[in-house]
């Protein structure tokens, strides 16, 4: 079935280094969302991108949506230990018809930050 | 609002026993989703409802799994009989209108261990 591919699966960085995770789809996406899950926690919504080429920033986090609306990235500048967790992209993938909010999640990138 | 409420938080049971997971979505939300999370398979959508009606249960792994939503404020996911491979974290999530452009609100999850 349709999937959202996310890489890398794991990323270990030293505190202060940058971090980037990427998502790719074979089909054009109506929108893409990003979630963060802290260890032992549940996914929490970060942001949604809708427009082609859209770039949004949240403090040290920068989110981009590709021009073709088939890929997206999340970049964290100068990571901190509070950034530790798993970052997921998610998108509505429906072969026609209404998705009713159904989201397909990427595999997630587990970020470890060493102090 | 208290958010999406799931119970129990943890469940330990023996193989062959029936397990019932419960979810109370955010009041006013029309779509409800059950996800399962494992290290191997990530976040998998099992089933989702819109206005209490099951829309897509293609993610339900086997006939041992069933889900109901008798009213707008309550849903259950039942596994009967349970097996060790069902061990996972089960998340319930809801969204306001289910148009595909809205974020999901996740509950804290149920950690299920089947011995």
Short mmCIF file of C-alpha atoms in Angstrom, two decimals:
data_model
loop_
_atom_site.label_atom_id
_atom_site.label_comp_id
_atom_site.label_asym_id
_atom_site.label_seq_id
_atom_site.Cartn_x
_atom_site.Cartn_y
_atom_site.Cartn_z
CA UNK A 1 0.00 0.00 0.00
CA UNK A 2 0.91 3.66 -0.01
CA UNK A 3 3.64 4.57 2.41
CA UNK A 4 5.55 7.50 3.77
CA UNK A 5 9.25 6.66 3.97
CA UNK A 6 11.27 8.35 6.68
CA UNK A 7 15.04 8.41 7.19
CA UNK A 8 17.22 7.99 9.09
CA UNK A 9 15.84 5.47 11.56
CA UNK A 10 18.28 6.55 14.26
CA UNK A 11 20.38 9.65 14.82
CA UNK A 12 22.86 10.18 17.62
CA UNK A 13 24.23 13.70 18.03
CA UNK A 14 26.24 15.68 20.52
CA UNK A 15 24.41 18.49 22.20
CA UNK A 16 24.75 21.58 20.03
CA UNK A 17 24.92 19.70 16.74
CA UNK A 18 22.20 19.98 14.13
CA UNK A 19 19.72 17.24 13.22
CA UNK A 20 17.60 16.57 10.15
CA UNK A 21 15.01 13.91 9.35
CA UNK A 22 13.45 13.39 5.94
CA UNK A 23 10.16 12.03 4.64
CA UNK A 24 9.35 10.93 1.11
CA UNK A 25 6.21 9.80 -0.63
CA UNK A 26 5.71 8.39 -4.10
CA UNK A 27 2.45 10.30 -4.40
CA UNK A 28 1.58 13.97 -4.07
CA UNK A 29 0.43 14.81 -0.56
CA UNK A 30 -2.37 17.20 0.33
CA UNK A 31 -0.54 18.02 3.53
CA UNK A 32 2.07 16.61 5.84
CA UNK A 33 2.19 16.73 9.62
CA UNK A 34 5.02 16.26 12.09
CA UNK A 35 4.75 14.73 15.55
CA UNK A 36 7.17 14.27 18.43
CA UNK A 37 7.03 11.38 20.87
CA UNK A 38 9.11 11.64 24.02
CA UNK A 39 10.44 8.36 25.48
CA UNK A 40 7.55 6.61 27.22
CA UNK A 41 5.09 9.19 25.93
CA UNK A 42 2.59 9.58 23.14
CA UNK A 43 2.88 11.38 19.79
CA UNK A 44 2.25 15.10 20.06
CA UNK A 45 1.46 17.29 17.08
CA UNK A 46 4.14 19.80 16.10
CA UNK A 47 3.05 21.34 12.82
CA UNK A 48 1.21 20.92 9.55
CA UNK A 49 2.47 21.95 6.10
CA UNK A 50 0.01 22.44 3.27
CA UNK A 51 1.48 24.62 0.54
CA UNK A 52 4.09 23.65 -2.05
CA UNK A 53 7.53 24.84 -0.94
CA UNK A 54 6.23 25.93 2.45
CA UNK A 55 8.73 26.62 5.22
CA UNK A 56 7.72 27.05 8.84
CA UNK A 57 9.83 27.69 11.90
CA UNK A 58 9.28 26.99 15.57
CA UNK A 59 12.25 28.35 17.51
CA UNK A 60 15.12 25.99 16.61
CA UNK A 61 12.90 23.74 14.44
CA UNK A 62 12.51 24.35 10.71
CA UNK A 63 9.96 22.41 8.67
CA UNK A 64 9.92 22.28 4.88
CA UNK A 65 7.48 20.91 2.33
CA UNK A 66 8.88 20.11 -1.09
CA UNK A 67 7.86 21.93 -4.25
CA UNK A 68 6.25 18.77 -5.61
CA UNK A 69 4.58 18.08 -2.25
CA UNK A 70 6.14 14.63 -2.14
CA UNK A 71 8.81 15.20 0.49
CA UNK A 72 9.35 17.06 3.71
CA UNK A 73 12.07 17.64 6.26
CA UNK A 74 12.46 18.66 9.86
CA UNK A 75 15.69 20.37 10.87
CA UNK A 76 16.72 21.13 14.43
CA UNK A 77 19.48 23.66 14.95
CA UNK A 78 21.81 23.28 17.93
CA UNK A 79 20.11 20.30 19.55
CA UNK A 80 19.45 20.21 23.26
CA UNK A 81 18.82 17.25 25.55
CA UNK A 82 15.16 18.25 25.63
CA UNK A 83 14.95 17.41 21.90
CA UNK A 84 15.37 13.70 22.65
CA UNK A 85 12.55 11.56 21.28
CA UNK A 86 11.11 10.09 18.11
CA UNK A 87 10.03 12.40 15.32
CA UNK A 88 7.32 11.21 12.96
CA UNK A 89 5.97 12.59 9.74
CA UNK A 90 2.40 11.68 8.86
CA UNK A 91 0.16 12.26 5.89
CA UNK A 92 -3.34 11.42 4.73
CA UNK A 93 -2.93 8.71 2.09
CA UNK A 94 -6.22 7.74 0.55
CA UNK A 95 -6.76 6.37 -2.91
CA UNK A 96 -9.66 8.64 -3.62
CA UNK A 97 -12.54 9.54 -1.37
CA UNK A 98 -12.55 11.09 2.07
CA UNK A 99 -9.79 10.20 4.47
CA UNK A 100 -11.78 11.23 7.58
CA UNK A 101 -8.51 12.35 9.10
CA UNK A 102 -6.76 9.01 8.67
CA UNK A 103 -3.01 9.50 8.82
CA UNK A 104 -0.26 7.16 7.71
CA UNK A 105 2.87 7.61 9.79
CA UNK A 106 6.46 7.31 8.70
CA UNK A 107 8.68 4.89 10.57
CA UNK A 108 10.03 7.70 12.74
CA UNK A 109 13.53 8.91 13.52
CA UNK A 110 14.80 8.24 17.02
CA UNK A 111 16.97 11.14 18.14
CA UNK A 112 19.48 10.73 20.93
CA UNK A 113 21.34 13.80 22.20
CA UNK A 114 24.52 13.29 24.18
CA UNK A 115 25.30 16.08 26.66
CA UNK B 1 -10.53 19.48 28.33
CA UNK B 2 -8.78 16.41 29.72
CA UNK B 3 -7.69 15.19 26.32
CA UNK B 4 -8.08 11.67 25.01
CA UNK B 5 -8.37 9.28 27.93
CA UNK B 6 -7.28 5.67 27.70
CA UNK B 7 -7.52 2.88 30.22
CA UNK B 8 -5.85 0.92 31.54
CA UNK B 9 -2.35 2.44 31.26
CA UNK B 10 -0.77 -0.96 31.67
CA UNK B 11 -2.18 -4.44 31.16
CA UNK B 12 -0.40 -7.70 31.82
CA UNK B 13 -2.26 -10.84 30.91
CA UNK B 14 -1.69 -14.45 30.02
CA UNK B 15 -1.96 -15.89 26.57
CA UNK B 16 -5.53 -16.86 25.74
CA UNK B 17 -7.16 -14.28 27.96
CA UNK B 18 -9.50 -11.60 26.70
CA UNK B 19 -8.21 -8.04 26.78
CA UNK B 20 -10.35 -4.91 26.51
CA UNK B 21 -8.83 -1.49 25.97
CA UNK B 22 -10.92 1.63 26.47
CA UNK B 23 -10.87 5.10 25.02
CA UNK B 24 -12.74 8.33 25.61
CA UNK B 25 -12.13 10.82 22.80
CA UNK B 26 -12.11 14.58 23.20
CA UNK B 27 -15.66 15.87 23.41
CA UNK B 28 -16.89 17.12 20.04
CA UNK B 29 -14.35 15.17 18.00
CA UNK B 30 -15.97 13.14 15.24
CA UNK B 31 -13.16 10.80 14.25
CA UNK B 32 -11.52 8.19 16.43
CA UNK B 33 -8.49 6.07 15.59
CA UNK B 34 -6.84 3.03 17.14
CA UNK B 35 -3.10 2.67 16.50
CA UNK B 36 -0.66 -0.01 17.60
CA UNK B 37 3.01 0.78 18.14
CA UNK B 38 5.87 -1.73 18.16
CA UNK B 39 9.58 -1.33 17.55
CA UNK B 40 9.41 -3.58 14.51
CA UNK B 41 6.37 -2.12 12.77
CA UNK B 42 6.15 1.41 14.12
CA UNK B 43 2.74 3.09 14.35
CA UNK B 44 0.09 1.03 12.57
CA UNK B 45 -3.48 2.15 12.10
CA UNK B 46 -5.82 -0.65 13.14
CA UNK B 47 -9.26 0.86 12.66
CA UNK B 48 -10.98 4.21 12.62
CA UNK B 49 -14.46 5.56 13.15
CA UNK B 50 -16.24 8.64 11.94
CA UNK B 51 -19.42 9.68 13.75
CA UNK B 52 -19.31 6.34 15.59
CA UNK B 53 -19.33 4.33 12.34
CA UNK B 54 -16.35 2.11 11.48
CA UNK B 55 -14.89 3.41 8.24
CA UNK B 56 -11.87 1.22 7.64
CA UNK B 57 -10.82 -1.84 9.63
CA UNK B 58 -8.32 -3.16 7.09
CA UNK B 59 -5.53 -2.67 9.60
CA UNK B 60 -7.00 -5.06 12.12
CA UNK B 61 -4.54 -7.95 12.10
CA UNK B 62 -6.89 -10.87 12.70
CA UNK B 63 -10.40 -11.83 13.68
CA UNK B 64 -9.17 -11.95 17.25
CA UNK B 65 -9.30 -8.15 17.18
CA UNK B 66 -12.56 -6.24 17.30
CA UNK B 67 -13.49 -2.63 18.01
CA UNK B 68 -16.70 -0.86 18.85
CA UNK B 69 -17.86 2.68 19.30
CA UNK B 70 -21.33 2.55 20.88
CA UNK B 71 -21.49 6.33 21.31
CA UNK B 72 -19.54 9.48 20.62
CA UNK B 73 -17.70 9.39 23.93
CA UNK B 74 -16.54 5.79 24.17
CA UNK B 75 -14.71 3.15 22.18
CA UNK B 76 -13.26 -0.25 22.96
CA UNK B 77 -10.65 -2.45 21.33
CA UNK B 78 -10.93 -6.10 22.26
CA UNK B 79 -8.47 -8.93 21.70
CA UNK B 80 -9.83 -12.42 22.23
CA UNK B 81 -7.89 -14.64 22.66
CA UNK B 82 -4.71 -12.66 23.25
CA UNK B 83 -1.30 -13.89 22.10
CA UNK B 84 2.26 -12.86 23.05
CA UNK B 85 2.74 -11.20 19.64
CA UNK B 86 -0.05 -8.78 20.53
CA UNK B 87 2.26 -7.17 23.07
CA UNK B 88 2.57 -3.51 22.10
CA UNK B 89 1.48 -0.02 23.02
CA UNK B 90 -2.04 0.70 21.81
CA UNK B 91 -2.93 4.34 21.21
CA UNK B 92 -6.30 5.89 20.72
CA UNK B 93 -6.48 9.26 18.94
CA UNK B 94 -9.24 11.62 17.94
CA UNK B 95 -9.63 14.55 15.58
CA UNK B 96 -12.36 17.19 15.26
CA UNK B 97 -14.05 16.60 11.93
CA UNK B 98 -11.89 14.08 10.16
CA UNK B 99 -11.27 16.07 7.00
CA UNK B 100 -7.66 15.02 6.67
CA UNK B 101 -6.37 18.50 7.42
CA UNK B 102 -6.53 18.29 11.17
CA UNK B 103 -4.11 17.12 13.73
CA UNK B 104 -4.59 14.01 15.81
CA UNK B 105 -4.79 14.14 19.57
CA UNK B 106 -3.36 10.99 21.10
CA UNK B 107 -4.14 9.40 24.43
CA UNK B 108 -1.37 8.24 26.72
CA UNK B 109 -1.66 4.70 25.41
CA UNK B 110 -2.09 1.25 26.92
CA UNK B 111 1.05 -0.81 27.35
CA UNK B 112 -0.08 -4.41 26.77
CA UNK B 113 2.06 -7.37 27.73
CA UNK B 114 0.80 -10.85 26.91
CA UNK B 115 2.80 -13.56 28.65
#
